CSV table of C-alpha atoms and ligand atoms in Angstrom, one decimal:
chain,number,residue,atom,x,y,z
A,18,UNK,CA,58.1,-64.1,2.4
A,19,UNK,CA,55.4,-62.6,4.7
A,20,UNK,CA,53.7,-59.6,3.3
A,21,UNK,CA,53.4,-56.4,5.3
A,22,UNK,CA,49.7,-57.1,5.7
A,23,UNK,CA,50.4,-60.6,7.0
A,24,UNK,CA,52.9,-59.3,9.5
A,25,UNK,CA,50.4,-56.7,10.7
A,26,UNK,CA,47.7,-59.3,11.0
A,27,UNK,CA,50.0,-61.6,12.9
A,28,UNK,CA,50.5,-58.7,15.3
A,29,UNK,CA,46.8,-58.5,15.9
A,30,UNK,CA,46.3,-55.6,13.6
A,31,UNK,CA,44.0,-55.7,10.6
A,32,UNK,CA,45.4,-54.7,7.2
A,33,UNK,CA,44.2,-51.7,5.2
A,34,UNK,CA,43.6,-48.1,6.2
A,35,UNK,CA,42.9,-47.5,9.8
A,36,UNK,CA,39.5,-45.9,10.7
A,37,UNK,CA,41.0,-44.1,13.6
A,38,UNK,CA,44.5,-42.6,13.9
A,39,UNK,CA,45.4,-40.9,17.2
A,40,UNK,CA,48.7,-39.2,17.1
A,41,UNK,CA,50.7,-37.6,19.9
A,42,UNK,CA,47.7,-36.2,21.9
A,43,UNK,CA,48.5,-33.9,24.7
A,44,UNK,CA,46.1,-32.0,26.9
A,45,UNK,CA,46.6,-30.1,30.2
A,46,UNK,CA,44.1,-28.4,32.4
A,47,UNK,CA,46.3,-25.8,34.1
A,48,UNK,CA,49.2,-27.7,35.6
A,49,UNK,CA,47.3,-31.0,35.5
A,50,UNK,CA,48.5,-33.1,32.5
A,51,UNK,CA,45.4,-35.1,31.6
A,52,UNK,CA,46.7,-36.7,28.4
A,53,UNK,CA,50.4,-37.0,27.9
A,54,UNK,CA,51.4,-38.2,24.4
A,55,UNK,CA,48.9,-40.8,23.5
A,56,UNK,CA,49.0,-42.5,20.0
A,57,UNK,CA,47.2,-45.5,18.6
A,58,UNK,CA,45.3,-46.7,15.5
A,59,UNK,CA,42.2,-48.7,15.2
A,60,UNK,CA,41.2,-50.6,12.1
A,61,UNK,CA,37.7,-51.5,10.9
A,62,UNK,CA,36.3,-54.5,12.9
A,63,UNK,CA,38.7,-53.9,15.7
A,64,UNK,CA,37.9,-53.0,19.4
A,65,UNK,CA,40.7,-51.0,21.0
A,66,UNK,CA,40.7,-50.8,24.8
A,67,UNK,CA,41.7,-47.8,26.8
A,68,UNK,CA,42.1,-49.1,30.3
A,69,UNK,CA,42.9,-47.0,33.3
A,70,UNK,CA,41.7,-46.0,36.8
A,71,UNK,CA,39.7,-42.8,37.6
A,72,UNK,CA,41.6,-39.7,36.5
A,73,UNK,CA,43.7,-41.6,33.9
A,74,UNK,CA,42.6,-39.3,31.1
A,75,UNK,CA,40.1,-41.6,29.3
A,76,UNK,CA,37.2,-39.2,29.1
A,77,UNK,CA,39.5,-36.3,28.1
A,78,UNK,CA,40.9,-38.5,25.3
A,79,UNK,CA,37.4,-39.5,24.1
A,80,UNK,CA,36.2,-35.8,24.2
A,81,UNK,CA,39.2,-34.8,22.0
A,82,UNK,CA,38.5,-37.7,19.6
A,83,UNK,CA,34.9,-36.6,19.4
A,84,UNK,CA,35.9,-33.1,18.5
A,85,UNK,CA,34.5,-31.7,21.7
A,86,UNK,CA,37.7,-30.3,23.2
A,87,UNK,CA,40.9,-29.2,21.4
A,88,UNK,CA,44.1,-30.9,22.3
A,89,UNK,CA,47.2,-28.8,23.1
A,90,UNK,CA,49.0,-30.8,20.5
A,91,UNK,CA,48.5,-33.9,18.4
A,92,UNK,CA,45.6,-34.8,16.1
A,93,UNK,CA,43.0,-37.5,15.6
A,94,UNK,CA,41.9,-38.6,12.1
A,95,UNK,CA,38.6,-40.4,11.7
A,96,UNK,CA,38.3,-42.0,8.2
A,97,UNK,CA,41.2,-39.8,7.2
A,98,UNK,CA,39.5,-36.5,8.4
A,99,UNK,CA,41.1,-34.4,11.2
A,100,UNK,CA,38.8,-33.8,14.1
A,101,UNK,CA,40.5,-30.4,14.5
A,102,UNK,CA,40.5,-29.2,10.9
A,103,UNK,CA,37.5,-31.1,9.5
A,104,UNK,CA,35.5,-31.5,12.7
A,105,UNK,CA,32.1,-32.0,11.1
A,106,UNK,CA,33.2,-34.4,8.4
A,107,UNK,CA,35.0,-36.5,11.1
A,108,UNK,CA,32.0,-36.2,13.4
A,109,UNK,CA,29.6,-37.5,10.8
A,110,UNK,CA,31.5,-40.8,10.7
A,111,UNK,CA,31.4,-41.4,14.4
A,112,UNK,CA,29.0,-42.3,17.2
A,113,UNK,CA,29.8,-41.3,20.8
A,114,UNK,CA,28.5,-42.9,24.0
A,115,UNK,CA,29.3,-40.4,26.8
A,116,UNK,CA,30.2,-41.5,30.3
A,117,UNK,CA,27.2,-39.7,31.8
A,118,UNK,CA,23.7,-40.6,30.7
A,119,UNK,CA,22.4,-38.4,28.0
A,120,UNK,CA,18.7,-39.5,27.7
A,121,UNK,CA,15.4,-37.8,28.4
A,122,UNK,CA,13.7,-39.5,31.3
A,123,UNK,CA,10.2,-38.1,30.3
A,124,UNK,CA,10.4,-39.7,26.8
A,125,UNK,CA,10.2,-43.3,25.9
A,126,UNK,CA,13.2,-45.1,24.4
A,127,UNK,CA,11.7,-44.9,20.9
A,128,UNK,CA,11.0,-41.1,21.3
A,129,UNK,CA,14.6,-40.5,22.6
A,130,UNK,CA,16.0,-42.3,19.6
A,131,UNK,CA,13.7,-40.4,17.2
A,132,UNK,CA,14.6,-37.1,18.7
A,133,UNK,CA,18.4,-37.7,18.5
A,134,UNK,CA,17.9,-39.2,15.0
A,135,UNK,CA,16.3,-35.9,13.9
A,136,UNK,CA,19.2,-34.0,15.4
A,137,UNK,CA,21.6,-36.1,13.3
A,138,UNK,CA,19.5,-35.3,10.2
A,139,UNK,CA,18.5,-38.9,9.5
A,140,UNK,CA,15.5,-38.8,7.1
A,141,UNK,CA,12.1,-40.1,8.2
A,142,UNK,CA,12.0,-43.3,6.2
A,143,UNK,CA,15.5,-44.5,7.3
A,144,UNK,CA,14.9,-43.3,10.8
A,145,UNK,CA,12.1,-45.8,11.6
A,146,UNK,CA,14.0,-48.8,10.4
A,147,UNK,CA,17.2,-47.7,12.1
A,148,UNK,CA,15.5,-47.2,15.4
A,149,UNK,CA,13.9,-50.6,15.2
A,150,UNK,CA,17.3,-52.2,14.5
A,151,UNK,CA,18.9,-50.3,17.4
A,152,UNK,CA,16.2,-51.2,19.9
A,153,UNK,CA,16.6,-54.8,18.9
A,154,UNK,CA,20.4,-54.7,19.2
A,155,UNK,CA,20.4,-53.2,22.7
A,156,UNK,CA,17.5,-55.4,23.8
A,157,UNK,CA,14.9,-52.7,24.4
A,158,UNK,CA,12.3,-53.6,21.7
A,159,UNK,CA,9.9,-54.9,24.4
A,160,UNK,CA,9.9,-51.7,26.4
A,161,UNK,CA,10.5,-49.2,23.6
A,162,UNK,CA,7.3,-47.3,24.4
A,163,UNK,CA,7.8,-47.1,28.1
A,164,UNK,CA,9.0,-43.9,29.7
A,165,UNK,CA,12.8,-44.0,30.4
A,166,UNK,CA,12.1,-42.8,34.0
A,167,UNK,CA,10.7,-46.3,34.7
A,168,UNK,CA,13.8,-48.0,33.4
A,169,UNK,CA,16.5,-49.7,35.5
A,170,UNK,CA,20.0,-48.2,35.4
A,171,UNK,CA,21.1,-51.0,33.0
A,172,UNK,CA,18.2,-50.2,30.6
A,173,UNK,CA,19.1,-46.5,30.6
A,174,UNK,CA,22.7,-47.4,29.9
A,175,UNK,CA,21.6,-49.6,27.0
A,176,UNK,CA,19.6,-46.7,25.6
A,177,UNK,CA,22.6,-44.4,26.0
A,178,UNK,CA,24.6,-46.9,23.8
A,179,UNK,CA,21.7,-47.1,21.3
A,180,UNK,CA,21.7,-43.3,20.8
A,181,UNK,CA,25.4,-43.5,19.9
A,182,UNK,CA,24.6,-45.9,17.1
A,183,UNK,CA,22.3,-43.6,15.2
A,184,UNK,CA,23.4,-42.8,11.7
A,185,UNK,CA,25.2,-46.2,11.4
A,186,UNK,CA,28.7,-44.7,12.3
A,187,UNK,CA,31.9,-46.4,11.1
A,188,UNK,CA,33.6,-45.5,14.3
A,189,UNK,CA,32.1,-45.9,17.8
A,190,UNK,CA,33.6,-44.3,20.9
A,191,UNK,CA,32.3,-45.7,24.3
A,192,UNK,CA,33.2,-44.1,27.6
A,193,UNK,CA,32.8,-46.5,30.5
A,194,UNK,CA,29.4,-47.7,29.2
A,195,UNK,CA,28.8,-50.3,31.9
A,196,UNK,CA,29.6,-48.6,35.2
A,197,UNK,CA,27.3,-49.6,38.0
A,198,UNK,CA,24.8,-51.7,36.1
A,199,UNK,CA,23.4,-55.2,36.6
A,200,UNK,CA,25.4,-58.1,35.1
A,201,UNK,CA,22.8,-59.0,32.6
A,202,UNK,CA,22.7,-55.5,31.0
A,203,UNK,CA,26.4,-55.4,31.1
A,204,UNK,CA,26.7,-58.6,29.2
A,205,UNK,CA,24.2,-57.3,26.8
A,206,UNK,CA,26.2,-54.2,26.1
A,207,UNK,CA,29.5,-56.1,25.7
A,208,UNK,CA,27.9,-58.6,23.3
A,209,UNK,CA,26.3,-55.7,21.3
A,210,UNK,CA,29.7,-54.0,21.0
A,211,UNK,CA,31.2,-57.3,19.8
A,212,UNK,CA,28.6,-57.7,17.1
A,213,UNK,CA,29.0,-54.2,15.9
A,214,UNK,CA,32.7,-54.7,15.5
A,215,UNK,CA,32.1,-58.0,13.7
A,216,UNK,CA,30.0,-56.0,11.2
A,217,UNK,CA,33.1,-53.8,10.5
A,218,UNK,CA,32.8,-50.9,13.0
A,219,UNK,CA,36.0,-49.6,14.6
A,220,UNK,CA,35.5,-49.2,18.3
A,221,UNK,CA,37.3,-47.5,21.1
A,222,UNK,CA,36.2,-48.8,24.5
A,223,UNK,CA,37.3,-47.1,27.7
A,224,UNK,CA,36.9,-48.8,31.0
A,225,UNK,CA,38.6,-49.5,34.4
A,226,UNK,CA,37.4,-53.1,34.3
A,227,UNK,CA,40.2,-55.3,33.0
A,228,UNK,CA,37.8,-58.2,32.4
A,229,UNK,CA,35.9,-56.1,29.8
A,230,UNK,CA,39.1,-55.5,27.9
A,231,UNK,CA,40.0,-59.2,28.2
A,232,UNK,CA,36.6,-60.0,26.8
A,233,UNK,CA,36.4,-57.5,24.0
A,234,UNK,CA,39.7,-56.1,22.8
A,235,UNK,CA,42.5,-57.3,20.6
A,236,UNK,CA,44.7,-54.4,21.4
A,237,UNK,CA,44.8,-51.9,24.2
A,238,UNK,CA,46.6,-49.1,25.9
A,239,UNK,CA,46.8,-49.0,29.7
A,240,UNK,CA,46.9,-45.4,30.9
A,241,UNK,CA,47.5,-43.8,34.3
A,242,UNK,CA,47.5,-40.1,35.0
A,243,UNK,CA,47.6,-39.3,31.3
A,244,UNK,CA,50.6,-41.5,30.6
A,245,UNK,CA,50.7,-44.7,28.5
A,246,UNK,CA,52.2,-47.4,30.7
A,247,UNK,CA,51.6,-50.3,28.3
A,248,UNK,CA,50.4,-50.5,24.7
A,249,UNK,CA,50.0,-53.2,22.2
A,250,UNK,CA,48.2,-56.6,21.4
A,251,UNK,CA,46.7,-57.9,24.5
A,252,UNK,CA,49.0,-61.0,24.8
A,253,UNK,CA,52.0,-58.7,24.6
A,254,UNK,CA,50.7,-56.4,27.3
A,255,UNK,CA,49.8,-59.3,29.5
A,256,UNK,CA,53.3,-60.7,29.1
A,257,UNK,CA,54.7,-57.4,30.6
A,258,UNK,CA,53.8,-58.9,34.0
A,259,UNK,CA,56.6,-61.4,33.3
A,260,UNK,CA,56.7,-64.0,36.0
A,261,UNK,CA,54.7,-61.8,38.4
A,262,UNK,CA,51.8,-63.2,40.3
A,263,UNK,CA,49.6,-61.5,42.8
A,264,UNK,CA,49.1,-62.9,46.3
A,265,UNK,CA,45.6,-62.0,47.4
A,266,UNK,CA,44.3,-62.2,50.9
A,267,UNK,CA,40.7,-61.4,52.0
A,268,UNK,CA,41.0,-58.2,54.0
A,269,UNK,CA,41.9,-59.3,57.6
A,270,UNK,CA,39.5,-57.0,59.4
A,271,UNK,CA,40.5,-56.1,62.9
A,272,UNK,CA,44.1,-57.1,62.2
A,273,UNK,CA,45.0,-54.6,59.5
A,274,UNK,CA,42.3,-52.0,60.3
A,275,UNK,CA,45.0,-49.9,61.8
A,276,UNK,CA,46.6,-47.8,59.1
A,277,UNK,CA,49.9,-48.0,60.9
A,278,UNK,CA,50.1,-51.7,60.4
A,279,UNK,CA,49.3,-51.5,56.7
A,280,UNK,CA,52.0,-48.9,56.3
A,281,UNK,CA,54.6,-50.9,58.2
A,282,UNK,CA,53.8,-53.9,55.9
A,283,UNK,CA,54.1,-51.6,52.8
A,284,UNK,CA,57.5,-50.5,54.2
A,285,UNK,CA,58.9,-53.9,55.1
A,286,UNK,CA,57.9,-55.8,51.9
A,287,UNK,CA,60.1,-54.9,48.9
A,288,UNK,CA,57.2,-55.2,46.5
A,289,UNK,CA,53.9,-53.3,45.7
A,290,UNK,CA,51.3,-53.9,48.4
A,291,UNK,CA,47.8,-52.7,47.8
A,292,UNK,CA,45.1,-52.6,50.4
A,293,UNK,CA,41.6,-52.2,48.9
A,294,UNK,CA,38.4,-52.2,50.9
A,295,UNK,CA,38.1,-55.9,50.3
A,296,UNK,CA,41.5,-57.4,50.4
A,297,UNK,CA,45.3,-57.2,50.5
A,298,UNK,CA,47.2,-57.7,47.3
A,299,UNK,CA,50.9,-58.2,47.0
A,300,UNK,CA,52.7,-58.4,43.7
A,301,UNK,CA,55.4,-61.1,43.6
A,302,UNK,CA,57.5,-59.9,40.7
A,303,UNK,CA,59.5,-63.2,40.5
A,304,UNK,CA,56.5,-65.4,40.9
A,305,UNK,CA,55.3,-67.9,43.5
A,306,UNK,CA,58.8,-68.8,44.7
A,307,UNK,CA,58.7,-65.5,46.6
A,308,UNK,CA,55.6,-66.5,48.4
A,309,UNK,CA,57.2,-68.3,51.4
A,310,UNK,CA,59.3,-65.2,52.4
A,311,UNK,CA,56.3,-62.9,52.1
A,312,UNK,CA,54.1,-65.3,54.0
A,313,UNK,CA,56.6,-65.4,56.8
A,314,UNK,CA,56.6,-61.6,56.9
A,315,UNK,CA,52.8,-61.5,57.0
A,316,UNK,CA,52.8,-63.9,59.9
A,317,UNK,CA,55.3,-61.7,61.8
A,318,UNK,CA,52.7,-58.9,61.4
A,319,UNK,CA,50.0,-61.2,62.7
A,320,UNK,CA,48.1,-61.2,59.4
A,321,UNK,CA,45.7,-64.2,59.3
A,322,UNK,CA,46.3,-66.3,56.2
A,323,UNK,CA,42.8,-67.8,55.6
A,324,UNK,CA,41.6,-67.9,52.1
A,325,UNK,CA,45.0,-66.7,50.7
A,326,UNK,CA,45.4,-67.4,46.9
A,327,UNK,CA,47.8,-66.7,44.1
A,328,UNK,CA,46.5,-65.2,40.9
A,329,UNK,CA,48.2,-65.8,37.5
A,330,UNK,CA,49.2,-62.8,35.4
A,331,UNK,CA,46.4,-60.7,33.9
A,332,UNK,CA,46.0,-57.0,32.9
A,333,UNK,CA,45.4,-56.2,36.6
A,334,UNK,CA,48.8,-57.7,37.5
A,335,UNK,CA,50.4,-55.7,34.8
A,336,UNK,CA,48.9,-52.5,36.1
A,337,UNK,CA,49.8,-53.4,39.7
A,338,UNK,CA,53.3,-54.3,38.9
A,339,UNK,CA,53.9,-51.3,36.7
A,340,UNK,CA,52.3,-48.7,38.9
A,341,UNK,CA,52.3,-50.3,42.4
A,342,UNK,CA,48.6,-49.7,42.8
A,343,UNK,CA,45.3,-51.4,42.0
A,344,UNK,CA,43.3,-50.5,38.9
A,345,UNK,CA,40.2,-49.9,40.9
A,346,UNK,CA,38.9,-49.9,44.4
A,347,UNK,CA,37.3,-52.9,46.1
A,348,UNK,CA,33.8,-51.6,45.5
A,349,UNK,CA,34.3,-51.1,41.8
A,350,UNK,CA,35.9,-54.6,41.7
A,351,UNK,CA,32.7,-56.1,43.1
A,352,UNK,CA,30.6,-54.2,40.6
A,353,UNK,CA,33.0,-55.3,37.9
A,354,UNK,CA,32.7,-59.0,38.5
A,355,UNK,CA,31.5,-60.6,35.3
A,356,UNK,CA,28.3,-62.6,35.5
B,23,LIG,N1,37.4,-29.8,32.3
B,23,LIG,C1,38.3,-30.1,33.1
B,23,LIG,N2,39.0,-29.1,33.8
B,23,LIG,C2,40.0,-29.4,34.7
B,23,LIG,N3,40.5,-30.6,34.9
B,23,LIG,C3,39.9,-31.6,34.2
B,23,LIG,C4,38.8,-31.4,33.3
B,23,LIG,N4,38.5,-32.6,32.7
B,23,LIG,C5,39.3,-33.5,33.3
B,23,LIG,N5,40.2,-32.9,34.2
B,23,LIG,C6,41.2,-33.6,34.9
B,23,LIG,O1,42.0,-34.4,34.0
B,23,LIG,C7,42.4,-35.6,34.5
B,23,LIG,C8,41.8,-36.7,33.6
B,23,LIG,O2,40.4,-36.8,33.8
B,23,LIG,P1,39.5,-37.7,32.9
B,23,LIG,O3,39.8,-37.6,31.5
B,23,LIG,O4,38.0,-37.4,33.2
B,23,LIG,O5,39.9,-39.1,33.4
B,23,LIG,P2,39.1,-40.5,33.4
B,23,LIG,O6,38.0,-40.4,32.4
B,23,LIG,O7,40.1,-41.5,33.0
B,23,LIG,O8,38.6,-40.8,34.8
B,23,LIG,C9,41.8,-35.7,35.9
B,23,LIG,O9,42.9,-35.3,36.8
B,23,LIG,C10,40.7,-34.6,35.9
B,23,LIG,O10,40.5,-34.1,37.2
B,24,LIG,MG1,36.0,-40.7,32.6
């Protein structure tokens, strides 16, 4: 008979005590519900993905987890300690990489790390070794003594991640750590996160790039406007798309430029249609057999069909078919392309 642990493992969940327990989080700002009943657990060595578009509630969730803002209800336990009742004990176990850059431009990377290490109360002897290890991990050893002001955006982001690693935390929270950076720095950050998890860290990784979740995470929650729209092991979440595929057409400029035409397409087709700055995407819930009818409709609207293609289900398809909208805009999609 399968043990409980074996069953958990088969479900993509590690056995043993979770490092992170998030239970029934809710948080509103006035009438705006930013987080609406979010629960998940993360075990040592696991990378949990929190995937959602802008305004989904990712940063609010992470700020609550980091003990920076209080939820209206629910709790977060880090290594068994409540971030509400035992804030400092919980905070000592975790590293946080905020969405905004929190580095001093006038200092070097080494000086930044030294400064934040002192703030964390890391003693001198350990500090030096830890800083060297971190610089190595984030790939900044060669430029450690250069002023951050001279760094590229990607290098600053890597330093931002490095600062979150001070004190060798058991739990790491990352808030969109790769937004708007070059593919090489991005790959570097993703690989560093992977290595940290392999060494036993429990990681929560928020992003609006589904490729990052595909690359890193064993389990995830997809959130939209505070609500969890899908949650579980990545294969199970992907399967929620069912037979759905997405018909993608490069944006037919000059043909669909008029908002009225887009709207009439959205009204005549019985499925979600999304127009991003780069293309038209249409979810076919029953799969490619729906393509001929849709293509006929597009032709009736005078949409050119050059470069049309069908995409097999992925997390983006899940998001599109559950919410009827794209996870990100066209510009972000280009930035998000994996190298
Ligand atoms: N301090 C705040 N005051 C008022 N509204 C806020 C505040 N922080 C976030 N919000 C709102 O809460 C929602 C979720 O925001 P956020 O957590 O930043 O989303 P994400 O990080 O996924 O983009 C948004 O509608 C945002 O405008
Ligand atoms: Mg955010």
